Each structure stands twice: as structure tokens, then as C-alpha cells.
mmCIF file of C-alpha atoms in Angstrom:
data_model
loop_
_atom_site.group_PDB
_atom_site.id
_atom_site.type_symbol
_atom_site.label_atom_id
_atom_site.label_comp_id
_atom_site.label_asym_id
_atom_site.label_seq_id
_atom_site.Cartn_x
_atom_site.Cartn_y
_atom_site.Cartn_z
ATOM 1 C CA MET A 1 -25.470 107.847 -16.788
ATOM 2 C CA ILE A 2 -24.753 104.326 -15.994
ATOM 3 C CA LYS A 3 -21.211 103.002 -16.480
ATOM 4 C CA LEU A 4 -19.226 99.984 -16.367
ATOM 5 C CA ILE A 5 -15.319 99.870 -15.458
ATOM 6 C CA LEU A 6 -13.871 96.587 -16.545
ATOM 7 C CA ILE A 7 -10.337 95.665 -15.154
ATOM 8 C CA ARG A 8 -8.714 92.597 -16.366
ATOM 9 C CA GLY A 9 -5.185 90.904 -16.404
ATOM 10 C CA ASN A 10 -3.159 87.955 -15.470
ATOM 11 C CA SER A 11 -2.879 86.939 -11.853
ATOM 12 C CA GLY A 12 -0.777 89.241 -9.775
ATOM 13 C CA SER A 13 -1.016 92.254 -12.013
ATOM 14 C CA GLY A 14 -2.844 94.710 -9.664
ATOM 15 C CA LYS A 15 -6.486 94.437 -10.565
ATOM 16 C CA THR A 16 -8.027 93.949 -7.392
ATOM 17 C CA SER A 17 -6.001 96.970 -5.700
ATOM 18 C CA LEU A 18 -7.003 99.295 -8.724
ATOM 19 C CA ALA A 19 -10.621 98.373 -8.316
ATOM 20 C CA LYS A 20 -10.678 98.994 -4.549
ATOM 21 C CA GLU A 21 -8.973 102.347 -5.167
ATOM 22 C CA LEU A 22 -11.609 103.170 -7.885
ATOM 23 C CA GLN A 23 -14.466 102.265 -5.543
ATOM 24 C CA GLN A 24 -12.981 104.408 -2.771
ATOM 25 C CA ARG A 25 -13.022 107.339 -5.278
ATOM 26 C CA PHE A 26 -16.585 106.747 -6.576
ATOM 27 C CA GLY A 27 -18.061 105.876 -3.283
ATOM 28 C CA LYS A 28 -21.643 104.725 -2.517
ATOM 29 C CA THR A 29 -22.519 105.218 -6.253
ATOM 30 C CA SER A 30 -20.379 102.401 -7.180
ATOM 31 C CA LEU A 31 -20.632 98.417 -6.981
ATOM 32 C CA LEU A 32 -17.413 96.410 -7.162
ATOM 33 C CA ILE A 33 -17.657 92.821 -8.386
ATOM 34 C CA SER A 34 -14.481 90.607 -8.103
ATOM 35 C CA GLN A 35 -14.209 87.530 -9.980
ATOM 36 C CA ASP A 36 -12.144 85.901 -7.336
ATOM 37 C CA LEU A 37 -14.714 86.647 -4.664
ATOM 38 C CA VAL A 38 -17.489 85.053 -6.539
ATOM 39 C CA ARG A 39 -15.627 82.068 -8.135
ATOM 40 C CA ARG A 40 -13.244 81.098 -5.399
ATOM 41 C CA GLN A 41 -14.811 82.304 -2.407
ATOM 42 C CA MET A 42 -18.626 82.186 -2.832
ATOM 43 C CA LEU A 43 -18.987 79.327 -5.019
ATOM 44 C CA ASN A 44 -15.574 77.567 -4.459
ATOM 45 C CA VAL A 45 -15.353 76.433 -8.223
ATOM 46 C CA ARG A 46 -12.733 75.820 -10.715
ATOM 47 C CA ASP A 47 -12.679 78.278 -13.805
ATOM 48 C CA GLY A 48 -13.662 77.044 -17.349
ATOM 49 C CA ARG A 49 -15.992 77.366 -20.103
ATOM 50 C CA ASP A 50 -19.119 76.265 -17.946
ATOM 51 C CA CYS A 51 -17.947 77.895 -14.687
ATOM 52 C CA PRO A 52 -21.133 78.429 -12.494
ATOM 53 C CA ALA A 53 -19.635 81.796 -11.702
ATOM 54 C CA ILE A 54 -20.226 83.067 -15.169
ATOM 55 C CA PRO A 55 -24.101 83.091 -14.826
ATOM 56 C CA LEU A 56 -23.804 84.511 -11.318
ATOM 57 C CA LEU A 57 -21.348 87.340 -12.631
ATOM 58 C CA ILE A 58 -23.900 88.144 -15.488
ATOM 59 C CA ASN A 59 -26.579 88.526 -12.680
ATOM 60 C CA LEU A 60 -24.495 90.700 -10.527
ATOM 61 C CA VAL A 61 -23.558 92.978 -13.625
ATOM 62 C CA LYS A 62 -27.217 93.394 -14.308
ATOM 63 C CA TYR A 63 -27.885 94.286 -10.615
ATOM 64 C CA GLY A 64 -25.154 96.738 -10.945
ATOM 65 C CA HIS A 65 -26.648 98.283 -14.095
ATOM 66 C CA ASP A 66 -30.096 98.637 -12.513
ATOM 67 C CA ASN A 67 -28.855 99.894 -9.124
ATOM 68 C CA TYR A 68 -25.633 101.833 -9.203
ATOM 69 C CA GLU A 69 -24.182 104.492 -11.309
ATOM 70 C CA ILE A 70 -20.942 102.912 -11.533
ATOM 71 C CA THR A 71 -20.019 99.073 -11.606
ATOM 72 C CA ILE A 72 -16.517 97.894 -11.392
ATOM 73 C CA LEU A 73 -15.857 94.319 -12.626
ATOM 74 C CA GLU A 74 -12.403 92.980 -11.863
ATOM 75 C CA GLY A 75 -10.779 89.585 -12.779
ATOM 76 C CA ILE A 76 -8.664 87.580 -15.012
ATOM 77 C CA LEU A 77 -11.764 86.741 -16.963
ATOM 78 C CA TYR A 78 -10.350 84.747 -19.620
ATOM 79 C CA THR A 79 -11.808 85.625 -22.914
ATOM 80 C CA GLY A 80 -12.204 81.984 -23.900
ATOM 81 C CA PHE A 81 -14.263 81.414 -20.861
ATOM 82 C CA TYR A 82 -16.228 84.585 -20.392
ATOM 83 C CA LYS A 83 -17.368 85.584 -23.904
ATOM 84 C CA SER A 84 -21.010 85.457 -22.816
ATOM 85 C CA LEU A 85 -20.343 87.749 -19.788
ATOM 86 C CA PHE A 86 -18.614 90.121 -22.280
ATOM 87 C CA GLU A 87 -21.470 89.979 -24.679
ATOM 88 C CA GLU A 88 -23.919 90.765 -21.958
ATOM 89 C CA ILE A 89 -21.872 93.667 -20.766
ATOM 90 C CA ALA A 90 -21.725 94.991 -24.349
ATOM 91 C CA ARG A 91 -25.585 94.718 -24.609
ATOM 92 C CA LEU A 92 -26.150 96.386 -21.259
ATOM 93 C CA PHE A 93 -23.617 99.036 -21.301
ATOM 94 C CA GLY A 94 -23.017 99.876 -24.995
ATOM 95 C CA ASP A 95 -20.795 102.956 -25.286
ATOM 96 C CA ASN A 96 -20.371 103.418 -21.533
ATOM 97 C CA ILE A 97 -17.886 100.817 -20.935
ATOM 98 C CA PHE A 98 -14.309 101.860 -19.722
ATOM 99 C CA ALA A 99 -12.230 98.739 -20.068
ATOM 100 C CA TYR A 100 -8.602 98.356 -19.075
ATOM 101 C CA TYR A 101 -6.320 95.282 -19.433
ATOM 102 C CA TYR A 102 -2.990 94.880 -17.343
ATOM 103 C CA ASP A 103 -0.610 94.347 -20.161
ATOM 104 C CA ILE A 104 2.583 93.603 -18.028
ATOM 105 C CA PRO A 105 5.297 90.946 -18.217
ATOM 106 C CA PHE A 106 5.174 87.680 -16.390
ATOM 107 C CA GLU A 107 8.241 88.387 -14.308
ATOM 108 C CA GLU A 108 6.357 91.583 -12.976
ATOM 109 C CA THR A 109 3.287 89.882 -11.890
ATOM 110 C CA LEU A 110 5.457 87.450 -9.778
ATOM 111 C CA LYS A 111 7.247 90.246 -8.120
ATOM 112 C CA ARG A 112 3.875 91.892 -7.494
ATOM 113 C CA HIS A 113 2.364 88.552 -6.016
ATOM 114 C CA GLN A 114 5.193 88.515 -3.496
ATOM 115 C CA THR A 115 3.526 91.587 -1.993
ATOM 116 C CA ARG A 116 0.023 90.170 -1.442
ATOM 117 C CA SER A 117 -1.092 88.494 1.528
ATOM 118 C CA ASN A 118 -1.942 85.335 -0.127
ATOM 119 C CA ARG A 119 1.371 85.039 -1.632
ATOM 120 C CA ASP A 120 1.740 81.613 -0.062
ATOM 121 C CA ASP A 121 -1.387 80.117 -1.392
ATOM 122 C CA PHE A 122 0.197 79.831 -5.075
ATOM 123 C CA GLY A 123 3.315 80.531 -6.612
ATOM 124 C CA GLU A 124 5.162 80.644 -9.933
ATOM 125 C CA VAL A 125 4.285 77.072 -11.171
ATOM 126 C CA GLU A 126 0.760 77.798 -11.039
ATOM 127 C CA MET A 127 0.825 81.400 -12.179
ATOM 128 C CA ARG A 128 2.783 80.248 -15.063
ATOM 129 C CA ASP A 129 0.177 77.752 -15.864
ATOM 130 C CA TRP A 130 -2.606 80.309 -15.644
ATOM 131 C CA TRP A 131 -0.719 82.873 -17.849
ATOM 132 C CA ILE A 132 -2.205 84.196 -20.992
ATOM 133 C CA GLU A 133 -0.182 86.763 -22.947
ATOM 134 C CA LYS A 134 -2.302 89.782 -24.257
ATOM 135 C CA ASP A 135 -5.614 88.135 -23.695
ATOM 136 C CA TYR A 136 -7.606 91.146 -25.075
ATOM 137 C CA ILE A 137 -11.309 90.717 -25.668
ATOM 138 C CA GLY A 138 -11.360 92.063 -29.178
ATOM 139 C CA PHE A 139 -14.992 93.279 -29.541
ATOM 140 C CA ILE A 140 -14.790 95.551 -26.387
ATOM 141 C CA ALA A 141 -11.967 97.876 -26.569
ATOM 142 C CA GLU A 142 -9.574 97.601 -23.681
ATOM 143 C CA LYS A 143 -6.819 100.293 -22.933
ATOM 144 C CA PRO A 144 -3.745 98.758 -21.669
ATOM 145 C CA ILE A 145 -2.084 99.581 -18.200
ATOM 146 C CA TYR A 146 1.667 98.930 -18.458
ATOM 147 C CA GLU A 147 4.057 98.006 -15.582
ATOM 148 C CA ASN A 148 5.810 101.446 -15.214
ATOM 149 C CA GLU A 149 2.159 102.932 -14.341
ATOM 150 C CA ALA A 150 1.776 103.516 -10.591
ATOM 151 C CA LEU A 151 -1.565 102.569 -9.226
ATOM 152 C CA GLU A 152 -2.342 106.066 -7.994
ATOM 153 C CA ALA A 153 -1.815 107.517 -11.367
ATOM 154 C CA VAL A 154 -3.674 104.820 -13.217
ATOM 155 C CA ALA A 155 -6.664 105.324 -10.640
ATOM 156 C CA GLU A 156 -6.451 109.045 -11.246
ATOM 157 C CA LYS A 157 -6.477 108.473 -15.143
ATOM 158 C CA ILE A 158 -9.453 106.161 -14.865
ATOM 159 C CA TYR A 159 -11.553 108.271 -12.622
ATOM 160 C CA SER A 160 -11.038 111.371 -14.692
ATOM 161 C CA GLU A 161 -12.030 109.362 -17.944
ATOM 162 C CA VAL A 162 -15.299 108.005 -16.311
ATOM 163 C CA ILE A 163 -16.567 111.054 -14.622
#
């Protein structure tokens, strides 16, 4: 059965680490799509309502749906900007969406950001500017991931829910 795992949350929450861990567990049957990779590295564009990354992400999600058992999509993916992406995901995957949202305090994201290799690329000021509290989608049910949940435990929980 074709499934989508959606991992969202604010900058520095742990989305990319979790997505990579899940792809390791699912192996060659999975496609990992990273919003940062598409928007910042491939296209080098700013985020926003008409961001050129949105149609590309939609096409990548369609490609994942047509060619992989598991598609993993991770990113901040603000609900106000990415509604069309979420609508397409809902249309394509229906009840086979496993969505998770890092619902952790701002201070914890700062702490986690300091452990990343790109910690000098941006800091507290930018992260505070990007911060949106509890940016849940609404029409796609997202399960929260809290700050006290370890990466390995969350990955194992999601893996067992999806298989």
C-alpha cells in the first residue's frame, strides 16, 4: 500500500534527523523529500505563498506516490503557504497519511539548533522571526511529537504505525 509520512515543525526541532532515520528503516522502498533541500539548495528561493518550491514539491510527492511504497516529506511547511501541497497530499494518499508535528518550545529548538552543523548560518533572531506556535494543518490530522521524546523512540513508534 502506498503511504506518505509527513513531518513538520519549526526550525531546529529535529524534522530532518527523524526523516533520515525513517528512510534508513524503510530502505529502498522509500523516497525522502526535504523542503530545505528543494527550496534552499535546488531553487535558492525565499519561502512564501507563491514560492516556486510549492509546485516542485507537489510534483515530487506525485512521483513518490507513483514510484515508492513510502514517501517521506519533511519541512517547516507553514500551513499558510503550503495549503495547495497539503490538499494534493490529501487527494493522493487519502487515509494513508501518517502526519507528525514537532510541538516543542522555542527554547528547545534553539538548544537543538546549536548541535547542528549549520548552526552558524542563522541564529536566535532569525529563528524567532520564523517561529509559528502550533501551526497544525487542521484538515490532515497530525500527531504531536514533544520535546521529551527521543529520536530513536519516535522513529520506532512511527515505523511501527506505518508498517
